[in-house]
Amino acid sequence: MGMGRPRAFDADAALDRAMDVFWRHGYEGTTIAQLTEAMSINPPSLYAAFGSKEGLLKAALDRYSEKRDAWMEKVVGASTAREVAEGFLMEHADAQTDPANPPGCLLVQGGLACGTGSENVPFELAARRTRTEDQLRERFVRAKAERDLGENADPVTLARYLSAVTSGMCVMASSGADRNTLREIAAVSLKAFDEQAKA
Amino acid sequence: MGMGRPRAFDADAALDRAMDVFWRHGYEGTTIAQLTEAMSINPPSLYAAFGSKEGLLKAALDRYSEKRDAWMEKVVGASTAREVAEGFLMEHADAQTDPANPPGCLLVQGGLACGTGSENVPFELAARRTRTEDQLRERFVRAKAERDLGENADPVTLARYLSAVTSGMCVMASSGADRNTLREIAAVSLKAFDEQAKA
DNA sequence: AGAGATTTGTAGTGTTCGCTACAAATGTGG
DNA sequence: CCACATTTGTAGCGAACACTACAAATCTCT
């Protein structure tokens, strides 16, 4: 028995296109017509490959998470908690204003509140944001064990704080804040980290 | 000539109901059917009073802004910049987890990214967020004139920072963060404010 | 080459969307 | 009580939505 006609498009490249559309317009603001045009495929190809609009979003999020994980690995690879925090904040400021992508972060712009039938989407995005926070927290747990953080510094609080700041930066980036503005915010945030870290 | 049949519903009460729906589902996730049911009116009444779905959102935002302005007046009324920052952050933590409202803030949950035809909505929300930031900044300008802030403290940066943090708290609240979590973030943020304020 | 498996493009499907035509209902001013 | 003005409820408008039936096309395997 044969193996069927091969797919004529590159799924990863198509996912990158879809990611951009979801990022720019949010899940609910994105239409299948926009997606198929951006991906240069027809609806049946989209549905055969990804199942549904939500399935496509999840596939795009998986791809997004891959890149993000690689990026986070670099960030938490820094030798001190201080450098981890600084790298996390500054790289976020740059990434959210990277002209190669829509402003902000897909995990926030994708949709914080959705309509009936898409309640799952905000959950999905939140779960992926939490993952980043978890990676930070684990790194800070290690830092504390290494006496790289003060006796009273709480890895949970530190990770949450940095996560909150970067989410806030997303919101500002989405409304046009430029790179320097975000870096300024990052720099101020870093002072709170320092204070908290030496506690 | 007569003055016509009087309106049978309270516009402000109806706006409060609409606000809740927009807040919970975002602009694009909200349908006219949900709105009319929540407001206990029929579509023609909605359109006669507010013009369109977007007109209704703006009216709801105006009402939201009224309440917020009253609240901000109280916050910036504090006697020191430090108290202003603390009040702003802590009251935000409480407001965003007030069980009387959906979690987060309408100006963020309403929609950061929207589809074609609703591009105006994120702008509108951003403009109202900026207004809060402006109120903070002006208060800090005054604080600086009063020597209540350090020589090198920048009111613009301080206001932006606080604004970013509260936006980040919105994102976390929308994904279930509880009041104590947000207060913790507020407390850490306040340390950065202190460091920056005495510069 | 032929059979089987899968993808592709065309052309829709039914549903839901934001919005409105219309006539009955209800108020005011003369 | 009678024009007049406005709101109300019913019912439904065209358009856009997510999604799919179907047949032609293109591959692999024998």
mmCIF file of C-alpha atoms in Angstrom, chain A residues 19-185:
data_model
loop_
_atom_site.group_PDB
_atom_site.id
_atom_site.type_symbol
_atom_site.label_atom_id
_atom_site.label_comp_id
_atom_site.label_asym_id
_atom_site.label_seq_id
_atom_site.Cartn_x
_atom_site.Cartn_y
_atom_site.Cartn_z
ATOM 1 C CA MET A 19 2.058 32.529 14.949
ATOM 2 C CA ASP A 20 2.497 35.992 13.560
ATOM 3 C CA VAL A 21 -1.199 36.353 12.784
ATOM 4 C CA PHE A 22 -2.326 35.117 16.202
ATOM 5 C CA TRP A 23 0.235 37.383 17.811
ATOM 6 C CA ARG A 24 -0.943 40.435 15.930
ATOM 7 C CA HIS A 25 -4.702 39.951 16.152
ATOM 8 C CA GLY A 26 -5.219 37.653 19.119
ATOM 9 C CA TYR A 27 -6.927 34.273 18.904
ATOM 10 C CA GLU A 28 -10.455 35.564 18.485
ATOM 11 C CA GLY A 29 -9.469 38.425 16.232
ATOM 12 C CA THR A 30 -7.832 35.987 13.830
ATOM 13 C CA THR A 31 -9.895 34.412 11.047
ATOM 14 C CA ILE A 32 -9.269 31.206 9.169
ATOM 15 C CA ALA A 33 -9.152 33.261 5.971
ATOM 16 C CA GLN A 34 -6.280 35.351 7.356
ATOM 17 C CA LEU A 35 -4.466 32.239 8.486
ATOM 18 C CA THR A 36 -4.800 30.371 5.213
ATOM 19 C CA GLU A 37 -3.617 33.397 3.299
ATOM 20 C CA ALA A 38 -0.624 33.957 5.580
ATOM 21 C CA MET A 39 0.232 30.274 5.485
ATOM 22 C CA SER A 40 -0.337 30.100 1.710
ATOM 23 C CA ILE A 41 -2.508 27.021 2.029
ATOM 24 C CA ASN A 42 -6.216 26.269 1.691
ATOM 25 C CA PRO A 43 -8.578 25.476 4.546
ATOM 26 C CA PRO A 44 -8.615 21.694 3.980
ATOM 27 C CA SER A 45 -4.831 21.590 4.301
ATOM 28 C CA LEU A 46 -5.012 23.554 7.509
ATOM 29 C CA TYR A 47 -7.645 21.272 9.009
ATOM 30 C CA ALA A 48 -5.942 18.095 7.847
ATOM 31 C CA ALA A 49 -2.701 19.167 9.465
ATOM 32 C CA PHE A 50 -3.895 20.868 12.659
ATOM 33 C CA GLY A 51 -7.470 19.740 13.245
ATOM 34 C CA SER A 52 -9.055 23.064 14.136
ATOM 35 C CA LYS A 53 -8.337 26.714 14.732
ATOM 36 C CA GLU A 54 -7.577 25.949 18.360
ATOM 37 C CA GLY A 55 -5.414 23.004 17.323
ATOM 38 C CA LEU A 56 -3.449 25.315 15.090
ATOM 39 C CA LEU A 57 -2.984 27.745 17.946
ATOM 40 C CA LYS A 58 -1.661 24.959 20.158
ATOM 41 C CA ALA A 59 0.733 23.830 17.453
ATOM 42 C CA ALA A 60 1.915 27.414 17.045
ATOM 43 C CA LEU A 61 2.305 27.700 20.816
ATOM 44 C CA ASP A 62 4.335 24.507 20.874
ATOM 45 C CA ARG A 63 6.654 25.951 18.300
ATOM 46 C CA TYR A 64 6.783 29.224 20.182
ATOM 47 C CA SER A 65 7.604 27.343 23.374
ATOM 48 C CA GLU A 66 10.456 25.505 21.693
ATOM 49 C CA LYS A 67 12.148 28.755 20.790
ATOM 50 C CA ARG A 68 11.369 30.179 24.181
ATOM 51 C CA ASP A 69 12.796 27.197 25.992
ATOM 52 C CA ALA A 70 16.042 27.516 24.122
ATOM 53 C CA TRP A 71 16.093 31.149 25.024
ATOM 54 C CA MET A 72 15.286 30.503 28.675
ATOM 55 C CA GLU A 73 18.002 27.909 28.887
ATOM 56 C CA LYS A 74 20.471 30.571 27.931
ATOM 57 C CA VAL A 75 19.009 32.985 30.459
ATOM 58 C CA VAL A 76 19.001 30.633 33.434
ATOM 59 C CA GLY A 77 22.455 29.468 32.386
ATOM 60 C CA ALA A 78 23.954 32.668 33.754
ATOM 61 C CA SER A 79 26.209 32.113 36.717
ATOM 62 C CA THR A 80 24.446 34.294 39.270
ATOM 63 C CA ALA A 81 20.826 34.962 40.166
ATOM 64 C CA ARG A 82 21.470 38.608 39.535
ATOM 65 C CA GLU A 83 22.615 37.931 36.007
ATOM 66 C CA VAL A 84 19.653 35.635 35.467
ATOM 67 C CA ALA A 85 17.250 38.403 36.494
ATOM 68 C CA GLU A 86 19.035 41.003 34.438
ATOM 69 C CA GLY A 87 19.190 38.789 31.379
ATOM 70 C CA PHE A 88 15.557 37.803 31.735
ATOM 71 C CA LEU A 89 14.371 41.393 31.985
ATOM 72 C CA MET A 90 16.622 42.933 29.377
ATOM 73 C CA GLU A 91 16.220 40.192 26.825
ATOM 74 C CA HIS A 92 12.479 40.455 27.318
ATOM 75 C CA ALA A 93 12.620 44.180 26.656
ATOM 76 C CA ASP A 94 14.455 43.492 23.420
ATOM 77 C CA ALA A 95 12.346 40.536 22.331
ATOM 78 C CA GLN A 96 9.082 42.358 22.861
ATOM 79 C CA THR A 97 10.238 45.195 20.667
ATOM 80 C CA ASP A 98 11.948 43.052 18.055
ATOM 81 C CA PRO A 99 10.760 44.422 14.719
ATOM 82 C CA ALA A 100 10.833 40.874 13.348
ATOM 83 C CA ASN A 101 7.805 40.061 15.495
ATOM 84 C CA PRO A 102 4.611 41.839 16.460
ATOM 85 C CA PRO A 103 5.048 43.864 19.662
ATOM 86 C CA GLY A 104 4.623 42.147 23.002
ATOM 87 C CA CYS A 105 4.412 38.444 23.608
ATOM 88 C CA LEU A 106 2.182 35.844 22.004
ATOM 89 C CA LEU A 107 1.360 34.374 25.403
ATOM 90 C CA VAL A 108 -0.239 37.649 26.422
ATOM 91 C CA GLN A 109 -1.478 39.165 23.164
ATOM 92 C CA GLY A 110 -2.981 35.821 22.216
ATOM 93 C CA GLY A 111 -5.921 36.400 24.502
ATOM 94 C CA LEU A 112 -6.414 37.045 28.206
ATOM 95 C CA ALA A 113 -10.196 36.846 28.018
ATOM 96 C CA CYS A 114 -12.065 34.930 25.361
ATOM 97 C CA GLY A 115 -15.642 34.261 24.384
ATOM 98 C CA THR A 116 -17.855 31.257 25.002
ATOM 99 C CA GLY A 117 -16.387 28.263 23.246
ATOM 100 C CA SER A 118 -12.814 29.497 23.514
ATOM 101 C CA GLU A 119 -12.490 29.506 27.287
ATOM 102 C CA ASN A 120 -9.634 27.092 26.879
ATOM 103 C CA VAL A 121 -7.389 29.547 25.099
ATOM 104 C CA PRO A 122 -6.625 31.853 28.031
ATOM 105 C CA PHE A 123 -5.936 28.766 30.137
ATOM 106 C CA GLU A 124 -3.533 27.410 27.578
ATOM 107 C CA LEU A 125 -1.648 30.687 27.371
ATOM 108 C CA ALA A 126 -1.542 31.016 31.145
ATOM 109 C CA ALA A 127 -0.117 27.531 31.483
ATOM 110 C CA ARG A 128 2.736 28.428 29.166
ATOM 111 C CA ARG A 129 3.428 31.635 31.034
ATOM 112 C CA THR A 130 3.542 29.668 34.246
ATOM 113 C CA ARG A 131 6.154 27.431 32.733
ATOM 114 C CA THR A 132 8.536 30.344 32.325
ATOM 115 C CA GLU A 133 7.893 31.352 35.897
ATOM 116 C CA ASP A 134 8.641 27.807 37.030
ATOM 117 C CA GLN A 135 11.950 27.786 35.196
ATOM 118 C CA LEU A 136 12.937 30.995 36.907
ATOM 119 C CA ARG A 137 11.856 29.721 40.307
ATOM 120 C CA GLU A 138 13.844 26.532 39.984
ATOM 121 C CA ARG A 139 16.884 28.527 39.048
ATOM 122 C CA PHE A 140 16.432 30.700 42.130
ATOM 123 C CA VAL A 141 15.986 27.671 44.328
ATOM 124 C CA ARG A 142 19.373 26.530 43.103
ATOM 125 C CA ALA A 143 20.802 29.995 43.642
ATOM 126 C CA LYS A 144 19.615 29.943 47.208
ATOM 127 C CA ALA A 145 21.195 26.577 47.829
ATOM 128 C CA GLU A 146 24.402 28.044 46.460
ATOM 129 C CA ARG A 147 24.138 30.985 48.877
ATOM 130 C CA ASP A 148 23.768 33.203 45.837
ATOM 131 C CA LEU A 149 20.547 34.568 47.356
ATOM 132 C CA GLY A 150 19.901 35.900 50.836
ATOM 133 C CA GLU A 151 18.587 33.781 53.669
ATOM 134 C CA ASN A 152 15.119 35.337 53.492
ATOM 135 C CA ALA A 153 14.866 35.657 49.728
ATOM 136 C CA ASP A 154 11.920 33.664 48.420
ATOM 137 C CA PRO A 155 12.424 32.045 45.002
ATOM 138 C CA VAL A 156 8.672 31.870 44.475
ATOM 139 C CA THR A 157 8.217 35.577 45.085
ATOM 140 C CA LEU A 158 11.215 36.538 43.002
ATOM 141 C CA ALA A 159 10.087 34.469 40.049
ATOM 142 C CA ARG A 160 6.546 35.792 40.312
ATOM 143 C CA TYR A 161 7.751 39.334 40.476
ATOM 144 C CA LEU A 162 9.917 39.056 37.383
ATOM 145 C CA SER A 163 7.124 37.281 35.577
ATOM 146 C CA ALA A 164 4.673 40.025 36.479
ATOM 147 C CA VAL A 165 7.024 42.752 35.292
ATOM 148 C CA THR A 166 7.574 41.129 31.933
ATOM 149 C CA SER A 167 3.835 40.647 31.492
ATOM 150 C CA GLY A 168 3.400 44.308 32.218
ATOM 151 C CA MET A 169 6.057 45.106 29.657
ATOM 152 C CA CYS A 170 4.016 43.091 27.141
ATOM 153 C CA VAL A 171 1.016 45.282 27.750
ATOM 154 C CA MET A 172 3.072 48.417 27.271
ATOM 155 C CA ALA A 173 4.782 47.053 24.171
ATOM 156 C CA SER A 174 1.409 46.246 22.650
ATOM 157 C CA SER A 175 0.439 49.875 22.951
ATOM 158 C CA GLY A 176 3.583 51.150 21.336
ATOM 159 C CA ALA A 177 6.214 51.429 24.045
ATOM 160 C CA ASP A 178 9.662 51.432 22.474
ATOM 161 C CA ARG A 179 12.721 49.457 23.400
ATOM 162 C CA ASN A 180 14.286 52.093 25.594
ATOM 163 C CA THR A 181 11.115 52.516 27.571
ATOM 164 C CA LEU A 182 10.986 48.816 28.303
ATOM 165 C CA ARG A 183 14.659 48.730 29.194
ATOM 166 C CA GLU A 184 14.100 51.523 31.646
ATOM 167 C CA ILE A 185 11.333 49.563 33.288
#
